[in-house]
Structure formats: structure tokens, C-alpha cells
Amino acid sequence: MFIEKIEKEVLLKPLQTVIGIVERKQPLPILSNVLIEKTGHLLHFVATDLEIQIATQINDTNQAEPTDESLTVAAKKLHEILRVLPEGSKVALEIQENRLHVKAGKSKFNLQTLPARDFPKILEHFEQSEKIQLKQAQLKKLIGLVQYAMAQQDIRYYLNGVLLVVEGANLKLVATDGHRLAFTSAKLDKEYPKTEVILPRKTIVELVKLLEENDEEISVEFAENRVRINFSGITITSKVIDGKFPDYDRVIPSYTNHLALDRLVILQALQRAAILSNEKFRGVRLILTEKNLRVSSSNSEQEEAQEDIETDYHGVALDIGFNVNYLLDGLNNTAADTVVFSFGDPNSSILITVPGNDEFKYVVMPMRI
Amino acid sequence: MPAIQLLPDLLISQIAAGEVIERPASALKELMENSLDAGATEIAVQLEGGGVRLLRVRDNGGGIAPDELPLALKRHATSKIATLDDLRRVPSMGFRGEALASMAAVAQVTLTSRNPEATHAWQIQAADGMQSDAAPAAHALGTSVEMRELYFNTPARRKFLRSEATEFAYCEEAFKRIALSRPEVAFSLQHNNRVVWQLPVSPLPPGEGSGVGERLLQQRIAALLGDEFARGAAIVDRRAGGLHLYGMASLPACSRVSRDAQYFFVNSRFVRDKVVAHAIRQAYQDILHGQRHPAFALFLDMPPEQVDVNVHPAKSEVRFRESQAIHRFVFHTLQQALGAPAAPAENISETPRQTAPFVQQQYAMPLHAAAEPLALYDALFGNRDSGTSGQESESEKSLSAACRLSDDTGIPPLGFALAQLAGIYILAQNRQGLVVVDMHAAHERIVYEKLKAALDGQHIPAQPLLIPASFSADALDIATAEEEQAALAQLGFDIAPISPAALAVRAMPAPLKQAHAEAAARDVLRELREFGATRALTERRNELLATLACHAAVRANQSLTLPEMNGILREMERTARSGQCNHGRPTWFQISIAELDAMFLRGR
């Protein structure tokens, strides 16, 4: 017996954890499978797409005579079956002639398997590595502050991810798609040697899904071309992007022309203006005059939107265009009540920061409208 | 023994005509040049029977006053020059006053013209030395010259004419040369009532004051030499002193198997000149493959007094006052234009950016990708940063134009390496699609250019020979050796006459000390004499360097890592002439996404 009796919820949870990276349309059949390894009372679940591997385990205490067995089976199908079984069902799994029999009450399923030895596990053993530790919630927040700025399928492959820099006691995260750049940093518990890696987009997306808002420790280990992230019994092993991230410091400006705004007020004004912005280019104009910020947009049908926001602005007048989605991304992903927009000239970027917090910087390039 | 007598006038003209009017094409050239000299903006040419049966040129120029009409057909009658002084700076195409007279001597010529003062046109006819009186005729402002039955009265010459098709081909060539030289004039050519060429002056969008001339010229070149030529050609435009060289020259990848499509104009006059031809050949020297020939349409403008066009009746030869300067100017200009480093033309497939009047445009972030590690290069050449900086900055400057568009986004023109194919090719991805690079050829060029740059700046030390190499030389060589002592010394040579019929090489340039002294000396002397400048030594040196480069370059089947491949791509972008290897083969190809889509029938 592979699993004699287990509650469906217990079995479902590790499957849910690893299933995120399993692609449904998979040219290599075994990659659509999940590897389940049983060693004594421990059940290991592993899924991989050859770039990232996610592993987790549960304890199966119901085993009368624990054996060492392993198999691979279609991850999505098993997950789907377990998900729709009645709540509290007890599930039994049995391997017979390379098939997995799933029994729960009066339901029976028979799934094909592939040999576990063919499963391409990424080597989890790290020869030499640096390891940093921080709180799960902290990392989740940091990634949330930058991840929307990652590029997607860009020729500049090194932009398709988030740059992670450890420098002294500082952890910095940077993401850019060539039009905007998000930067954030945080203090670590102690000093570490300098390390820089680019985590691929998919790893970041999975990580955010799996991280929880708690104070549990998470460790990130860096080896030559891989990282291993350990938290809550989950191990993510990922390749890193082999490339050189652009010099982000040169892109972050320092302007003297500041405008403090209530985040929700500007966010909502932009959301309304966005409705009538050009469908393709998404341009909105920010027109800055004495004590007033006007947000205006128009689309190809010449429909127009205009919002006026009262400010305490005293600097030079300015008329500058932006892709509204870029501004919304930045504003949506900060939690602060107030944000500060810093301007250069109409052809220069804008810097969005949070007052009293120099750990977040968001740079957006303008548009010609 | 026949008595000495004066020849009849008609015979004199007929003899002269043999020089000026060789075949219909030469008559056509003369007539079209007359039209241009008359300030025409539209010239229509009609031919029948290859121009032998009928050749008619009609223009809308200034016309001829009625009372001057009979004079126009007389020998040595012209409105273009009046004194010998005028001859030194001839602004017009013709000036000898022979063409019409010669035609009238060997064909039936009808001249119809109306100038602005006349109320209607007048016409005269001439044949066999007889000229009719001027008679009223119908004609718009301008002049028509009609020449029928060429050589009807000199059957011996008529026999030398070729087939209709051949004569027409010559006429067409003459037509093309003139049409090329004047893009601001509209031309048309009909043969046997069939339109062969229709070259309008397309109206350009208003408000583009500068660059209109260049645009017109490029359109005309594309119309006459084909769009393919225009796409695969480098644009040449350089001024120095009173000289201005402009036009288009084919990139080595678009060279041709034959020598057709080679047009060189001096002050809008088509010429064949061996100084210029040599300079052009030199500029293509190490980038053109084997027996291929460049195609070009180049225009050299210079002060008229510095060039003598009165060398040949058909004026297809010229003599430059300072041929050495011309040689150097043409060579350097062309070499520079062709040497711009590899970068795919950004705009070829893209639609113009500002088609819609109201387009929003996102600015890109100036992301500066840090330099890739170049283990291979560092191993080969030591640290790159400490290399020859002077040359680097110059080639970087010429790159900047091509690069500016992509500079901001950080995507280099040749993109990023994806993989190595069969140990021979580098596959890379750039904004347009796939780039395939022959890594050995590309690297060979990079190494070669570096070696050249390292040596170019240096003074060439002379290596005295223990035993001077003496060889017998003719008087011309000896005279050149004596005249050009300074030039020879600069090249590291010491050649002195040891007898009235022998020269001795006492010193050789050090880099060439292994070379055959006599052969090298002869080459150098010949080039100095004929072209006023010699690159024979540079050529020899470059051959040595090319061999060195070939051995130093990465070989096929050498497996490269991605950073190394990226390193080669970045070096190619920096290196002049990196589009061709040392032997003129191309080093890379672009396969655009659109072309790939077409292969897979996507998006149909």
C-alpha cells in the first residue's frame, strides 16, 4: 500500500504547493507529473520545469509498515480529483502494475504513472553557498514592491526577473522592463558578503504565491548559478539568469522638484482618467501648475477625461505624459498614505517615493503625447 | 604625286565627326548635354532603330533665337565659351562647338526651337552640308533636335555600326549616365515607340529644405540602378577643401560579378579615370570577395579650374591638377563610408514612426548594460581597456549613428547570443529577429582591424639592407625614384640610381624586410608614378596581417560560452568593416521575424 489512509485535505496541500510550476501543455510528459517519494513516514512532493523545482513534504503517520516507494503521476489530474472529493474524505493510494489506484469512499480512480527514476530532479546539494535569513512577510512585501516592473519575454533576457543584491547588511531588490524601474531595500540581521543574482520571472511569481504573511524565517542560499529558498517546509531551487543587470543606480534620479500627494486621491484620479486614455498607448498627461495637478487623457475617438487635484505645489509648471498603467502599478503596490512625485523636465523620468522611507523608489519614463 | 589642296568643308566635318559622333550613343550624349546646358528641366528622348534611323531629343530649355539658328549648325560655333580664359573654368557640359556641326555632316538633322522672345518656333534642316532657310514651325518653348539616318552619306562608317539592339544598349547607357548626373531634371526614353525609362522628378514633401538634393539623387539612383542596389549601398557624403564626394557605393555583400553599374561623375560629367578607378579599387581592397566588382554611383564636385576636361572630344576623360589629392580624398572617403561597423538598418522593415499625426511614444529608460566578461579576448589581447584608444574612439563615433536608436534601450544592434550552431555559427537574437554570425570570419576581421590599427599610427622604420638589391630599371622608374625621394623615405624605402639603367634598394621598410625587395620597389615606383600615391606597401603589410589574423582568430569547432559569443558580437559592433571577413565574405546575416513567419506561413 502506498498510502493506506489519509485525509484529502492533508494530501491536497502539498500538491497545491508544487503544482504552480507544472505546465499543462508539456512536451516532456514526465514534467507534467509530480514526484511522490515515500521514505518511512515522510512523503516528499516534487515538481519541476527544469528551471525551477519546488519540493515539500508531509508526515503520513497512519502507515502501519512504512516502506520506501516512489512514483510520478499527472499532477493536475491528481490535484483535480482530490479537490473535488467530498470534504473530509479518506483517501487510499495503491500502486499496481505501474498504475496508481486512488480510492475514496465509493470513488475509484486509476491513473497511469511514469517511473520515478526518470524524474529530472535538480540537484539540491549546494557545494558552497552564502545564506541569508529574513522573515517571510518581509520578503513577500519586498517582492511585492518591485515584481510588477519585471520585463516579460524581453530580448534583454536579464530584465526578465528581479535582481537581488546583498551588500553588507542590506538586501536590495530591483526590477525594470526598460520603461520603469522599481527599487526597494531592507536591512538584514547581520552583514553578509556581497552577492548579486537575477531570479527568473517565474520563480518570483511562484515565490509570491507561496510566501505567507507570518514571521517565520526564510532562508535564501546562493550558489554558482542557482538559489535555494527554504521556508515553511518548502524548498524552491531555481536557476538564476546568467546575465549582467543594468546599472540601476544611474537610472534613479535625484530631483529637487517635489509634489506630495495623497496616494488614494491620485490613484483614483488616475484610474478614472485611464478609462478614456488611448487603448494602445495608455497615455495620460499630468499638468502641474501652482497649487494644482491636472490629470487628463483622451482616446482615439477624441473622448476626454480630466481630473483636478488641489496640491500645495509651488515649483515650476510642468506638462508631462505617462503610461497610466505604469503609474497605477507603482501606486497600487505601495501601502503608504502619502506618496511624493519628483519631477525633472518633460523629457525626463519621474521618481515616486514614500516620505520618510528611502527604501522604495519607483522611476517611470515619460511618454510623448 | 597628288597636289596639296584644301579639303572641302563637308569633308572636314565628316572627318571630325568620326571623332565626335562615333555611334548614335555619342550623338545622344551631345544632344542631351546641349539640352542640359540650355537649362532644360524636362528632356524626352525618342529613338528608332537603335538611334540610327531616328534620334530625337526634345527639351524645354531656353531655346535658340531665330537668327542664330543657321549658325548653330556651323562648326566651332558655340554660345558656351568666348575666350580661352573661359575654357579654364567651363561650367557647361559642352564647349567645343563641334557636335551639331558633326551631326549635320553625317546625318539629316532638323533643328526646331523657340526661345522666350520669339512668338513662334523656327526650324532649319541640314543634310550633306546643305542647310535650308529657317522656316516657321510649331514647337513649345525649348528645342528639338532630330537626327535621321546616321551615316547615310558615309557608307563605310555605317558598316561599322552594330545591330539595332547593341546600338540601343549604348544609347541607353549614355542616357542613364546623364539621367544619373542630373536628378533634378525629368527624363524619358522611348525606343521604337515603347517607353523604356520614365524618370520624373517626384515632388518631395514641402518644408524639407535641406537634404532635398540628396533625396532626389537617392531616388534617381534607386530608379536607375534598382532598389536592391539602393538598399545594399552605403551613402557617401563628404566635403573637404573644395572637394565634395557624394552618392552611393554598394556594400561588399551587394557587389556584382561584372563591372557594369560603375558610375563616376566629376562635376556632373561622367568620366572614366584611372586615378579614381584605382582609388575606388583600393577602398574595396580587403572587403570584396575574389573576382567581384563594386557597383557605385559617385559624384565628385570640385572647382572647375582644378580639372581639365578638354582632353578628349567626348570628354569622357579628365585630367586632375592634383591627382594625388583626389586619389587620397576618394580613397579615404569611400573607405570610411564602407567601413562603418556592422549594424542592421533599423528602419528597413519598420514603418516610419510618424505616420499617424497623433502618435504617443514611450521614452525608453537609458539602461546601460555593463560590459560582458571577455575571457577569450583578454587571453588573446590582454586587457581590452588598455588597448589602442585613439582608433577605438573614432570607430565608436561612426558607430554612434547606427547605434543611437538602440542605445537607449540597451539592446545592441547585433543582439544577444543564443547558441552556437555546428561549432561554426553564432546564433543571436536582436530586435529584428535572428542574427547568424560566421564566428571565424567575424573574429578574423576583428583581429585584423586591431592589428592594422596598432600598426597604422606608427612611423615605419627603415631597415637598411646589408647588400643593396640592384635591378635594371627604365628611365621612367629612375626619374620617379629621383623625384619621389621624400615620399619613398616616408615609406621606409631608400632607392637610388646606381647607373643610368639600374636602381638599387638600399633600405626596406622594417615590417616588410622579408619581402622581395625588387618586386616591392617596382610596385611602389609604378604606383607613385601612375597614381601619385602608393598603397602598395600597406597592401603587402595587410596581406601579412590578414594571415596573422586568420591564425589568431577562433577556429571552427571551438566551443564558445554565451559571454564569449556576446563578446564577439559587441566587438563586431565596434569594429570597422566587420560585415565582411578579410577575404570579402560576409560575416553575418539577419533573418527577421517577418521572414521566419513567412517560412512558417504564419499570419497569413
GROMACS .gro file of N, CA and C in nm, chain A residues 95-211:
model
  351
   95ILE      N    1  -0.024   0.127  -0.567
   95ILE     CA    2   0.041   0.110  -0.697
   95ILE      C    3   0.022  -0.035  -0.742
   96GLN      N    4  -0.035  -0.052  -0.860
   96GLN     CA    5  -0.048  -0.187  -0.914
   96GLN      C    6  -0.009  -0.183  -1.061
   97GLU      N    7   0.089  -0.261  -1.096
   97GLU     CA    8   0.135  -0.272  -1.237
   97GLU      C    9   0.149  -0.135  -1.300
   98ASN      N   10   0.231  -0.050  -1.237
   98ASN     CA   11   0.261   0.083  -1.289
   98ASN      C   12   0.140   0.174  -1.299
   99ARG      N   13   0.036   0.141  -1.226
   99ARG     CA   14  -0.080   0.231  -1.225
   99ARG      C   15  -0.108   0.270  -1.081
  100LEU      N   16  -0.158   0.391  -1.069
  100LEU     CA   17  -0.190   0.438  -0.934
  100LEU      C   18  -0.341   0.431  -0.915
  101HIS      N   19  -0.382   0.354  -0.813
  101HIS     CA   20  -0.525   0.344  -0.784
  101HIS      C   21  -0.557   0.435  -0.668
  102VAL      N   22  -0.650   0.523  -0.690
  102VAL     CA   23  -0.691   0.618  -0.586
  102VAL      C   24  -0.832   0.578  -0.542
  103LYS      N   25  -0.846   0.551  -0.413
  103LYS     CA   26  -0.978   0.511  -0.364
  103LYS      C   27  -1.020   0.607  -0.253
  104ALA      N   28  -1.147   0.648  -0.261
  104ALA     CA   29  -1.202   0.735  -0.157
  104ALA      C   30  -1.349   0.706  -0.149
  105GLY      N   31  -1.389   0.641  -0.038
  105GLY     CA   32  -1.528   0.603  -0.024
  105GLY      C   33  -1.569   0.515  -0.140
  106LYS      N   34  -1.669   0.560  -0.214
  106LYS     CA   35  -1.716   0.477  -0.325
  106LYS      C   36  -1.652   0.517  -0.458
  107SER      N   37  -1.560   0.615  -0.453
  107SER     CA   38  -1.495   0.658  -0.578
  107SER      C   39  -1.365   0.582  -0.599
  108LYS      N   40  -1.341   0.550  -0.725
  108LYS     CA   41  -1.216   0.482  -0.758
  108LYS      C   42  -1.157   0.547  -0.882
  109PHE      N   43  -1.029   0.568  -0.881
  109PHE     CA   44  -0.961   0.626  -0.996
  109PHE      C   45  -0.837   0.544  -1.026
  110ASN      N   46  -0.805   0.541  -1.150
  110ASN     CA   47  -0.692   0.460  -1.193
  110ASN      C   48  -0.606   0.546  -1.286
  111LEU      N   49  -0.489   0.587  -1.239
  111LEU     CA   50  -0.404   0.682  -1.315
  111LEU      C   51  -0.278   0.613  -1.362
  112GLN      N   52  -0.231   0.654  -1.478
  112GLN     CA   53  -0.104   0.596  -1.524
  112GLN      C   54   0.013   0.667  -1.455
  113THR      N   55   0.122   0.596  -1.441
  113THR     CA   56   0.239   0.655  -1.376
  113THR      C   57   0.360   0.643  -1.468
  114LEU      N   58   0.461   0.717  -1.434
  114LEU     CA   59   0.591   0.703  -1.503
  114LEU      C   60   0.695   0.675  -1.395
  115PRO      N   61   0.801   0.604  -1.431
  115PRO     CA   62   0.898   0.564  -1.329
  115PRO      C   63   0.961   0.684  -1.259
  116ALA      N   64   0.975   0.675  -1.131
  116ALA     CA   65   1.030   0.786  -1.053
  116ALA      C   66   1.176   0.812  -1.087
  117ARG      N   67   1.247   0.710  -1.130
  117ARG     CA   68   1.390   0.729  -1.157
  117ARG      C   69   1.412   0.817  -1.281
  118ASP      N   70   1.306   0.831  -1.364
  118ASP     CA   71   1.321   0.917  -1.483
  118ASP      C   72   1.294   1.063  -1.450
  119PHE      N   73   1.250   1.091  -1.330
  119PHE     CA   74   1.212   1.229  -1.299
  119PHE      C   75   1.337   1.317  -1.288
  120PRO      N   76   1.341   1.428  -1.362
  120PRO     CA   77   1.464   1.510  -1.364
  120PRO      C   78   1.473   1.603  -1.243
  121LYS      N   79   1.521   1.551  -1.135
  121LYS     CA   80   1.535   1.635  -1.017
  121LYS      C   81   1.657   1.726  -1.028
  122ILE      N   82   1.640   1.850  -0.993
  122ILE     CA   83   1.755   1.939  -0.989
  122ILE      C   84   1.834   1.906  -0.864
  123LEU      N   85   1.963   1.904  -0.878
  123LEU     CA   86   2.048   1.872  -0.764
  123LEU      C   87   2.023   1.974  -0.653
  124GLU      N   88   1.985   1.923  -0.537
  124GLU     CA   89   1.959   2.016  -0.428
  124GLU      C   90   2.083   2.041  -0.345
  125HIS      N   91   2.184   1.962  -0.372
  125HIS     CA   92   2.305   1.976  -0.292
  125HIS      C   93   2.386   2.098  -0.338
  126PHE      N   94   2.418   2.184  -0.247
  126PHE     CA   95   2.496   2.303  -0.281
  126PHE      C   96   2.636   2.287  -0.225
  127GLU      N   97   2.733   2.300  -0.309
  127GLU     CA   98   2.871   2.284  -0.265
  127GLU      C   99   2.910   2.394  -0.167
  128GLN      N  100   2.910   2.514  -0.222
  128GLN     CA  101   2.947   2.628  -0.139
  128GLN      C  102   2.837   2.729  -0.154
  129SER      N  103   2.797   2.790  -0.050
  129SER     CA  104   2.689   2.884  -0.068
  129SER      C  105   2.690   2.990   0.041
  130GLU      N  106   2.631   3.101   0.006
  130GLU     CA  107   2.603   3.205   0.102
  130GLU      C  108   2.457   3.193   0.139
  131LYS      N  109   2.425   3.221   0.262
  131LYS     CA  110   2.287   3.202   0.305
  131LYS      C  111   2.243   3.324   0.383
  132ILE      N  112   2.132   3.383   0.342
  132ILE     CA  113   2.078   3.494   0.420
  132ILE      C  114   1.946   3.451   0.480
  133GLN      N  115   1.909   3.517   0.589
  133GLN     CA  116   1.784   3.482   0.654
  133GLN      C  117   1.703   3.607   0.681
  134LEU      N  118   1.574   3.596   0.660
  134LEU     CA  119   1.485   3.706   0.696
  134LEU      C  120   1.346   3.651   0.718
  135LYS      N  121   1.252   3.740   0.749
  135LYS     CA  122   1.116   3.696   0.778
  135LYS      C  123   1.038   3.680   0.648
  136GLN      N  124   0.952   3.579   0.645
  136GLN     CA  125   0.871   3.555   0.525
  136GLN      C  126   0.792   3.678   0.482
  137ALA      N  127   0.722   3.737   0.579
  137ALA     CA  128   0.636   3.851   0.546
  137ALA      C  129   0.718   3.965   0.489
  138GLN      N  130   0.838   3.980   0.541
  138GLN     CA  131   0.925   4.088   0.494
  138GLN      C  132   0.963   4.067   0.347
  139LEU      N  133   1.001   3.944   0.314
  139LEU     CA  134   1.039   3.917   0.175
  139LEU      C  135   0.919   3.932   0.082
  140LYS      N  136   0.804   3.886   0.130
  140LYS     CA  137   0.684   3.896   0.047
  140LYS      C  138   0.655   4.042   0.015
  141LYS      N  139   0.669   4.127   0.117
  141LYS     CA  140   0.642   4.269   0.096
  141LYS      C  141   0.744   4.329  -0.002
  142LEU      N  142   0.869   4.294   0.016
  142LEU     CA  143   0.975   4.348  -0.070
  142LEU      C  144   0.951   4.309  -0.216
  143ILE      N  145   0.921   4.182  -0.237
  143ILE     CA  146   0.900   4.137  -0.375
  143ILE      C  147   0.778   4.208  -0.434
  144GLY      N  148   0.674   4.222  -0.351
  144GLY     CA  149   0.553   4.290  -0.398
  144GLY      C  150   0.581   4.433  -0.443
  145LEU      N  151   0.680   4.495  -0.384
  145LEU     CA  152   0.711   4.634  -0.419
  145LEU      C  153   0.780   4.648  -0.555
  146VAL      N  154   0.836   4.540  -0.606
  146VAL     CA  155   0.911   4.554  -0.732
  146VAL      C  156   0.863   4.462  -0.844
  147GLN      N  157   0.796   4.354  -0.813
  147GLN     CA  158   0.779   4.249  -0.914
  147GLN      C  159   0.700   4.293  -1.036
  148TYR      N  160   0.607   4.388  -1.020
  148TYR     CA  161   0.527   4.431  -1.135
  148TYR      C  162   0.610   4.500  -1.243
  149ALA      N  163   0.730   4.542  -1.206
  149ALA     CA  164   0.813   4.613  -1.304
  149ALA      C  165   0.902   4.520  -1.386
  150MET      N  166   0.895   4.390  -1.358
  150MET     CA  167   0.978   4.296  -1.435
  150MET      C  168   0.940   4.298  -1.583
  151ALA      N  169   1.035   4.273  -1.669
  151ALA     CA  170   1.005   4.260  -1.811
  151ALA      C  171   0.951   4.121  -1.837
  152GLN      N  172   0.883   4.107  -1.951
  152GLN     CA  173   0.827   3.979  -1.987
  152GLN      C  174   0.875   3.943  -2.126
  153GLN      N  175   0.943   3.832  -2.138
  153GLN     CA  176   0.991   3.784  -2.269
  153GLN      C  177   1.069   3.892  -2.344
  154ASP      N  178   1.150   3.966  -2.274
  154ASP     CA  179   1.227   4.071  -2.341
  154ASP      C  180   1.353   4.009  -2.400
  155ILE      N  181   1.397   4.069  -2.513
  155ILE     CA  182   1.523   4.023  -2.574
  155ILE      C  183   1.636   4.042  -2.475
  156ARG      N  184   1.626   4.148  -2.396
  156ARG     CA  185   1.725   4.168  -2.290
  156ARG      C  186   1.690   4.071  -2.178
  157TYR      N  187   1.734   3.948  -2.195
  157TYR     CA  188   1.691   3.838  -2.108
  157TYR      C  189   1.714   3.869  -1.961
  158TYR      N  190   1.816   3.955  -1.933
  158TYR     CA  191   1.850   3.984  -1.794
  158TYR      C  192   1.746   4.073  -1.727
  159LEU      N  193   1.649   4.124  -1.805
  159LEU     CA  194   1.543   4.205  -1.743
  159LEU      C  195   1.422   4.120  -1.705
  160ASN      N  196   1.420   3.994  -1.751
  160ASN     CA  197   1.303   3.910  -1.724
  160ASN      C  198   1.311   3.847  -1.585
  161GLY      N  199   1.328   3.928  -1.485
  161GLY     CA  200   1.338   3.878  -1.349
  161GLY      C  201   1.364   3.991  -1.252
  162VAL      N  202   1.394   3.954  -1.129
  162VAL     CA  203   1.422   4.054  -1.026
  162VAL      C  204   1.567   4.039  -0.981
  163LEU      N  205   1.635   4.151  -0.976
  163LEU     CA  206   1.774   4.149  -0.927
  163LEU      C  207   1.772   4.151  -0.775
  164LEU      N  208   1.847   4.060  -0.717
  164LEU     CA  209   1.857   4.052  -0.572
  164LEU      C  210   2.001   4.082  -0.535
  165VAL      N  211   2.022   4.186  -0.456
  165VAL     CA  212   2.158   4.224  -0.421
  165VAL      C  213   2.172   4.219  -0.269
  166VAL      N  214   2.273   4.147  -0.224
  166VAL     CA  215   2.305   4.151  -0.082
  166VAL      C  216   2.436   4.226  -0.070
  167GLU      N  217   2.433   4.332   0.011
  167GLU     CA  218   2.551   4.415   0.022
  167GLU      C  219   2.562   4.459   0.168
  168GLY      N  220   2.659   4.409   0.238
  168GLY     CA  221   2.668   4.438   0.381
  168GLY      C  222   2.545   4.384   0.450
  169ALA      N  223   2.478   4.471   0.525
  169ALA     CA  224   2.356   4.427   0.592
  169ALA      C  225   2.233   4.470   0.513
  170ASN      N  226   2.250   4.501   0.386
  170ASN     CA  227   2.138   4.548   0.305
  170ASN      C  228   2.096   4.443   0.204
  171LEU      N  229   1.966   4.431   0.188
  171LEU     CA  230   1.912   4.348   0.080
  171LEU      C  231   1.840   4.444  -0.015
  172LYS      N  232   1.878   4.439  -0.145
  172LYS     CA  233   1.814   4.528  -0.242
  172LYS      C  234   1.746   4.444  -0.348
  173LEU      N  235   1.628   4.486  -0.388
  173LEU     CA  236   1.558   4.419  -0.498
  173LEU      C  237   1.530   4.524  -0.606
  174VAL      N  238   1.559   4.489  -0.731
  174VAL     CA  239   1.539   4.582  -0.841
  174VAL      C  240   1.471   4.508  -0.956
  175ALA      N  241   1.374   4.574  -1.020
  175ALA     CA  242   1.314   4.517  -1.140
  175ALA      C  243   1.288   4.630  -1.238
  176THR      N  244   1.310   4.604  -1.366
  176THR     CA  245   1.282   4.705  -1.468
  176THR      C  246   1.246   4.637  -1.599
  177ASP      N  247   1.160   4.701  -1.677
  177ASP     CA  248   1.130   4.649  -1.810
  177ASP      C  249   1.178   4.747  -1.918
  178GLY      N  250   1.260   4.841  -1.878
  178GLY     CA  251   1.311   4.935  -1.976
  178GLY      C  252   1.227   5.062  -1.985
  179HIS      N  253   1.107   5.060  -1.925
  179HIS     CA  254   1.024   5.181  -1.923
  179HIS      C  255   1.008   5.236  -1.782
  180ARG      N  256   1.012   5.145  -1.686
  180ARG     CA  257   1.006   5.189  -1.547
  180ARG      C  258   1.094   5.096  -1.465
  181LEU      N  259   1.131   5.145  -1.347
  181LEU     CA  260   1.219   5.067  -1.263
  181LEU      C  261   1.172   5.079  -1.119
  182ALA      N  262   1.163   4.964  -1.052
  182ALA     CA  263   1.124   4.966  -0.911
  182ALA      C  264   1.241   4.916  -0.829
  183PHE      N  265   1.266   4.988  -0.721
  183PHE     CA  266   1.380   4.956  -0.635
  183PHE      C  267   1.331   4.953  -0.492
  184THR      N  268   1.376   4.856  -0.417
  184THR     CA  269   1.346   4.858  -0.275
  184THR      C  270   1.463   4.794  -0.200
  185SER      N  271   1.476   4.831  -0.073
  185SER     CA  272   1.585   4.772   0.004
  185SER      C  273   1.538   4.750   0.147
  186ALA      N  274   1.609   4.666   0.218
  186ALA     CA  275   1.573   4.637   0.357
  186ALA      C  276   1.700   4.601   0.432
  187LYS      N  277   1.692   4.615   0.564
  187LYS     CA  278   1.806   4.580   0.648
  187LYS      C  279   1.800   4.431   0.682
  188LEU      N  280   1.914   4.367   0.680
  188LEU     CA  281   1.921   4.228   0.722
  188LEU      C  282   1.973   4.222   0.866
  189ASP      N  283   1.967   4.103   0.921
  189ASP     CA  284   2.005   4.091   1.062
  189ASP      C  285   2.155   4.110   1.084
  190LYS      N  286   2.236   4.078   0.986
  190LYS     CA  287   2.380   4.098   1.002
  190LYS      C  288   2.445   4.122   0.866
  191GLU      N  289   2.575   4.141   0.868
  191GLU     CA  290   2.646   4.167   0.743
  191GLU      C  291   2.671   4.037   0.668
  192TYR      N  292   2.658   4.044   0.535
  192TYR     CA  293   2.687   3.928   0.452
  192TYR      C  294   2.784   3.969   0.343
  193PRO      N  295   2.856   3.874   0.286
  193PRO     CA  296   2.940   3.909   0.170
  193PRO      C  297   2.852   3.950   0.051
  194LYS      N  298   2.910   4.029  -0.038
  194LYS     CA  299   2.831   4.083  -0.149
  194LYS      C  300   2.790   3.972  -0.247
  195THR      N  301   2.662   3.970  -0.280
  195THR     CA  302   2.610   3.872  -0.373
  195THR      C  303   2.508   3.941  -0.464
  196GLU      N  304   2.505   3.901  -0.591
  196GLU     CA  305   2.406   3.955  -0.685
  196GLU      C  306   2.352   3.842  -0.769
  197VAL      N  307   2.222   3.824  -0.771
  197VAL     CA  308   2.163   3.725  -0.862
  197VAL      C  309   2.039   3.784  -0.925
  198ILE      N  310   2.005   3.733  -1.043
  198ILE     CA  311   1.878   3.770  -1.106
  198ILE      C  312   1.787   3.648  -1.098
  199LEU      N  313   1.678   3.659  -1.023
  199LEU     CA  314   1.584   3.548  -1.012
  199LEU      C  315   1.486   3.557  -1.128
  200PRO      N  316   1.462   3.445  -1.197
  200PRO     CA  317   1.373   3.449  -1.313
  200PRO      C  318   1.231   3.487  -1.274
  201ARG      N  319   1.162   3.542  -1.369
  201ARG     CA  320   1.026   3.587  -1.350
  201ARG      C  321   0.937   3.480  -1.287
  202LYS      N  322   0.947   3.358  -1.340
  202LYS     CA  323   0.858   3.252  -1.294
  202LYS      C  324   0.885   3.219  -1.146
  203THR      N  325   1.010   3.220  -1.108
  203THR     CA  326   1.046   3.192  -0.969
  203THR      C  327   0.983   3.296  -0.877
  204ILE      N  328   0.993   3.422  -0.921
  204ILE     CA  329   0.937   3.530  -0.840
  204ILE      C  330   0.786   3.513  -0.825
  205VAL      N  331   0.720   3.482  -0.935
  205VAL     CA  332   0.574   3.468  -0.932
  205VAL      C  333   0.534   3.354  -0.838
  206GLU      N  334   0.603   3.241  -0.846
  206GLU     CA  335   0.573   3.128  -0.759
  206GLU      C  336   0.600   3.162  -0.613
  207LEU      N  337   0.712   3.228  -0.594
  207LEU     CA  338   0.754   3.262  -0.458
  207LEU      C  339   0.648   3.349  -0.389
  208VAL      N  340   0.600   3.449  -0.460
  208VAL     CA  341   0.500   3.537  -0.402
  208VAL      C  342   0.374   3.460  -0.367
  209LYS      N  343   0.338   3.364  -0.453
  209LYS     CA  344   0.218   3.283  -0.427
  209LYS      C  345   0.234   3.202  -0.299
  210LEU      N  346   0.354   3.151  -0.277
  210LEU     CA  347   0.374   3.056  -0.167
  210LEU      C  348   0.410   3.123  -0.035
  211LEU      N  349   0.464   3.245  -0.043
  211LEU     CA  350   0.504   3.312   0.082
  211LEU      C  351   0.381   3.351   0.161
   0.00000   0.00000   0.00000
